[in-house]
Amino acid sequence: MTADPPAPLLTVEHLTMRFGGLVAIDDVSFQAADCEITAIIGPNGAGKTTVFNCLTGFYKPTVGRLTLHHPQKGDILLERMEGFRIAQKADVARTFQNIRLFAAMSVLENLVVAQHNALMRASAYTVGGLLGLARYRNAESEAVERARYWLDRVGLTDRADWDAGNLPYGDQRRLEVARAMCTEPVLLCLDEPAAGLNPRESQELNELLLFIRDEHRIGLLLIEHDMNVVMGISDHIVVLDYGRLISDGTPEEVRADPAVIRAYLGEEEDEDLPPEVARDLAQQAGPAEG
Amino acid sequence: MFKEAGLTALVVFGLTFGLVGFKTHDVPGGLTILTRFDQVAMATVLAFVGRIAQVMLREGRAKPVLAAVGPFTLLVLTALLLDAFAAPDTVAPMAWARPFTSPVVNWIVLIIATIMTGRAAWALRHGLAGAADREAAMDRVGAKVQQAARYLGPVLLAVAIILPFLPIADRRLLDIAILVVTYIMLGWGLNIVVGLAGLLDLGYVAFYAVGAYSFALLATNFDLGFWICLPFAGVMAATAGVLLGFPVLRLRGDYLAIVTLGFGEMIRIILLNWYEFTNGPDGISGIPRPSFFGLPFKRSAPEGVETFHGFFDLTYSPLDRIIFLYYVILVLALITNLFTLRIRKLPVGRAWEALREDEIACRSLGINPTNTKLTAFSIGAMFGGFAGSFFATRQGFISPESFTFIESAVILSIVVLGGMGSQIGVVLAAVLLIGLPEFFRELQQYRMLAFGGAMVLIMVWRPAGLLAHRDPTIRLHGGKGVREGPT
């Protein structure tokens, strides 16, 4: 791998996804490094979520190779795995654009369910648990401790026994991140984690993501429209437009890339704008588009 | 107001004119038609007045409603009590205050009037309760009952245990009790599939049938006893569950319901047509009765075998066998319940509930949806199979007639009515659903109509089931309070 100093965690090569005649992703290749936050941005319909769905096994890519360079388990080819095995064996966790919590279950239960596979082994696939063996009881209290750790992190300890569906929106977003982290992933994929958050909440989210990167030393992959979040915390940005990769680099490089500005603002509109306004917008790398 | 009341009265009149107004009556030499227009008129008038009271209540004028309905309630109550305690073959006083000739209908009128009085009194004291308030109040009641279940459960259990020895326990009551407990067990079994895993199964009776036939065929062909066959029947039913589970794993909701419905019918039709194996519509008879550790419940046993009453030096009573059957099904049902309560707190149980909530999220967390669904299907089926072999040994005769779709529907109603996933709700619903038709027996052919009406009413008032309240399986803050957070 011809990678920059931080070791690559994920290599996407020639990823193409077709739905019938529609090409959602067209020959996209990029790398995401370990212990870095990689953001995937692009206008609506650019294929960002499709990339995520290929990575996490919800779609089978038409063409392409997705290699996870797992720090402990070596290289794993994600495109060959069934959906749930990617989370189970390759330790890739994800959150969803439209929050998918277990609404009728409590906050704590959501976090314990996330540790399903470890607990299944500890309960000897239910038999030991039915008999009430100590091994399962210990594993369960460990699971609760891990859940408590993440609850402290996202500030939900007091609401641990609430139904997840009753939480305010911002709390649900953070709980989803906590739930994904409870699976102990090496790569965490976040699909628009800041959508619908107010500025204070999105600031808290930034801090949480930086904490995960720095303290837990894992790679994060992020789809986001909120440029404050993207520019504020990303180490590396990948820009998609109409399923094609149009830019790939550090935030500064991407911000200055004319192709990105074109994708976000459109060419014709550029001419109508007064030059100083266009320059300001370019500096902001485009407003959060609607 | 009068328009609405008039409409209601018209509907009631239309419904009762044909159904209640005429009655065929046997007279020597043919049938005559009796007319009962007085009853029709009474129903129409009561509907009219009742609707006016209801509308007034909704508009907040509780005082006149209370003033009118309260005395009416008391009047009917007194008249009905007088009638209930009157010596047979005499007409109790105050016959004019009994609106209908049928006591059951009168009691239903009384119940409705009591509810209305209660609501009027409540509205006077606390102001008008909106639908949302009522819903919240009912949810609190559900939570309270769930909490009380910890005390209620043992009490119910104690009642269930001493039931055969109560003075009221006769053959008929015990038979009904066995029936109710069988349905409680089936409800608890299906609750695993529908209530916990959220897989809508309309063909649960198939597993009941597989269990019953497995036991019946093993017992009659190989001369095996009930207790040896019971595990086999469970395994066979669980296997059937896996067989059904595999092809339908991708399906959810309505589609799954249709396939399971088809599966249930398939099993029944196979049993009906595979004459050489299952004896077809003739059924299987001579299924052995369960024995008490090898001691049969018979008046006299064959050479070398001691009977139950002989061994314990009791006088022979045919009721012994019924009591024993009652305890067998009670123990089987309790095992189902304990198993469910236990497995809810295990990873697989939590995964079932998570799967019910969101399958996609489950996959993203590395939960294998295939295996999880299969375990739910097969474990639910296993308990259905146990119940089936009990059914076979109790009846001594089984035929495909016993495993029609209506059985599945009744079991599913028990689960839905009780509140999905609620164990004590299943008990309540089974007592209501199996007990109510017995209670309504006096209504003759309108029995099922009344039954259906009661179900509609419950579903209107409590769409999520009677006791739809879920407690977390694990808590961080140990508190056992009512549901925390905004409700």
Short mmCIF file of N, CA, C and O in Angstrom, two decimals, chain B residues 38 52 63 73 115 219 230 248 251 259 267-268 280-281 311 316 338 348-349 382 385 387 398 406 430 441 454 457 460:
data_model
loop_
_atom_site.label_atom_id
_atom_site.label_comp_id
_atom_site.label_asym_id
_atom_site.label_seq_id
_atom_site.Cartn_x
_atom_site.Cartn_y
_atom_site.Cartn_z
N ASP B 38 -91.23 -5.68 22.57
CA ASP B 38 -90.99 -4.91 23.80
C ASP B 38 -89.49 -4.82 24.06
O ASP B 38 -88.97 -3.77 24.44
N ILE B 52 -77.41 10.05 24.64
CA ILE B 52 -77.54 11.43 25.10
C ILE B 52 -76.65 11.66 26.32
O ILE B 52 -75.91 12.64 26.41
N LYS B 63 -73.23 16.69 35.84
CA LYS B 63 -74.19 16.66 36.94
C LYS B 63 -75.52 16.01 36.55
O LYS B 63 -75.96 15.06 37.20
N THR B 73 -78.75 3.11 37.82
CA THR B 73 -77.81 2.04 38.13
C THR B 73 -78.22 1.32 39.41
O THR B 73 -78.28 0.08 39.46
N ILE B 115 -70.22 2.03 34.63
CA ILE B 115 -69.06 2.74 34.06
C ILE B 115 -69.41 4.20 33.83
O ILE B 115 -68.64 5.11 34.14
N ALA B 219 -47.10 -43.23 21.00
CA ALA B 219 -47.72 -43.98 22.09
C ALA B 219 -48.51 -45.18 21.56
O ALA B 219 -48.43 -46.27 22.13
N LEU B 230 -43.08 -37.16 25.85
CA LEU B 230 -43.18 -35.71 25.95
C LEU B 230 -41.97 -35.00 25.35
O LEU B 230 -42.12 -34.12 24.49
N VAL B 248 -38.92 -18.88 5.62
CA VAL B 248 -39.62 -17.61 5.82
C VAL B 248 -38.75 -16.58 6.52
O VAL B 248 -39.25 -15.54 6.93
N LEU B 251 -38.88 -12.98 5.43
CA LEU B 251 -40.16 -12.29 5.43
C LEU B 251 -40.41 -11.61 6.77
O LEU B 251 -39.92 -12.03 7.80
N VAL B 259 -47.53 -16.61 5.27
CA VAL B 259 -46.83 -17.89 5.09
C VAL B 259 -47.10 -18.82 6.27
O VAL B 259 -47.36 -20.02 6.09
N ILE B 267 -50.12 -28.37 7.48
CA ILE B 267 -50.00 -29.44 8.46
C ILE B 267 -51.34 -30.13 8.66
O ILE B 267 -51.45 -31.35 8.67
N ARG B 268 -52.38 -29.32 8.77
CA ARG B 268 -53.70 -29.91 9.01
C ARG B 268 -54.12 -30.78 7.83
O ARG B 268 -54.64 -31.89 8.01
N GLY B 280 -55.93 -40.27 8.97
CA GLY B 280 -56.79 -39.27 8.32
C GLY B 280 -57.87 -38.70 9.19
O GLY B 280 -57.67 -38.48 10.38
N PRO B 281 -59.05 -38.48 8.61
CA PRO B 281 -60.13 -37.83 9.37
C PRO B 281 -60.66 -38.71 10.50
O PRO B 281 -61.36 -38.20 11.38
N PHE B 311 -52.17 -47.78 45.62
CA PHE B 311 -50.87 -47.55 46.18
C PHE B 311 -50.92 -46.59 47.37
O PHE B 311 -50.27 -46.80 48.38
N TYR B 316 -61.23 -44.99 45.41
CA TYR B 316 -61.14 -44.61 44.01
C TYR B 316 -62.10 -43.47 43.70
O TYR B 316 -63.26 -43.47 44.13
N LEU B 338 -41.43 -19.82 33.49
CA LEU B 338 -40.12 -19.61 34.09
C LEU B 338 -39.05 -19.49 33.02
O LEU B 338 -38.17 -18.63 33.07
N VAL B 348 -29.85 -14.01 24.24
CA VAL B 348 -30.71 -14.41 23.13
C VAL B 348 -32.09 -13.78 23.27
O VAL B 348 -32.69 -13.32 22.29
N GLY B 349 -32.57 -13.67 24.50
CA GLY B 349 -33.87 -13.03 24.71
C GLY B 349 -33.83 -11.56 24.36
O GLY B 349 -34.75 -11.03 23.74
N MET B 382 -41.58 -25.62 20.38
CA MET B 382 -41.38 -26.71 21.33
C MET B 382 -42.46 -26.68 22.42
O MET B 382 -43.06 -27.71 22.74
N GLY B 385 -45.58 -27.86 21.15
CA GLY B 385 -45.57 -29.32 21.05
C GLY B 385 -45.87 -29.98 22.38
O GLY B 385 -46.63 -30.95 22.44
N ALA B 387 -47.63 -28.70 24.79
CA ALA B 387 -49.06 -28.51 25.04
C ALA B 387 -49.87 -29.47 24.19
O ALA B 387 -50.88 -30.00 24.64
N ILE B 398 -57.46 -37.85 19.09
CA ILE B 398 -57.23 -36.61 18.34
C ILE B 398 -57.56 -36.82 16.88
O ILE B 398 -57.46 -37.94 16.36
N ILE B 406 -58.96 -21.57 13.54
CA ILE B 406 -59.57 -20.78 14.61
C ILE B 406 -58.78 -20.92 15.91
O ILE B 406 -58.68 -19.98 16.71
N ALA B 430 -56.33 -15.16 28.72
CA ALA B 430 -56.81 -16.54 28.54
C ALA B 430 -58.04 -16.78 29.40
O ALA B 430 -59.01 -17.40 28.95
N ARG B 441 -72.70 -18.43 27.81
CA ARG B 441 -73.39 -19.59 27.27
C ARG B 441 -74.90 -19.39 27.23
O ARG B 441 -75.60 -19.90 26.36
N ALA B 454 -67.13 -7.98 22.83
CA ALA B 454 -66.24 -7.69 23.96
C ALA B 454 -64.82 -7.46 23.46
O ALA B 454 -64.13 -6.54 23.93
N LEU B 457 -64.51 -4.03 21.90
CA LEU B 457 -64.47 -2.97 22.91
C LEU B 457 -63.08 -2.89 23.56
O LEU B 457 -62.53 -1.80 23.73
N VAL B 460 -60.69 -1.29 21.31
CA VAL B 460 -60.90 0.15 21.16
C VAL B 460 -60.31 0.88 22.36
O VAL B 460 -59.64 1.91 22.22
#
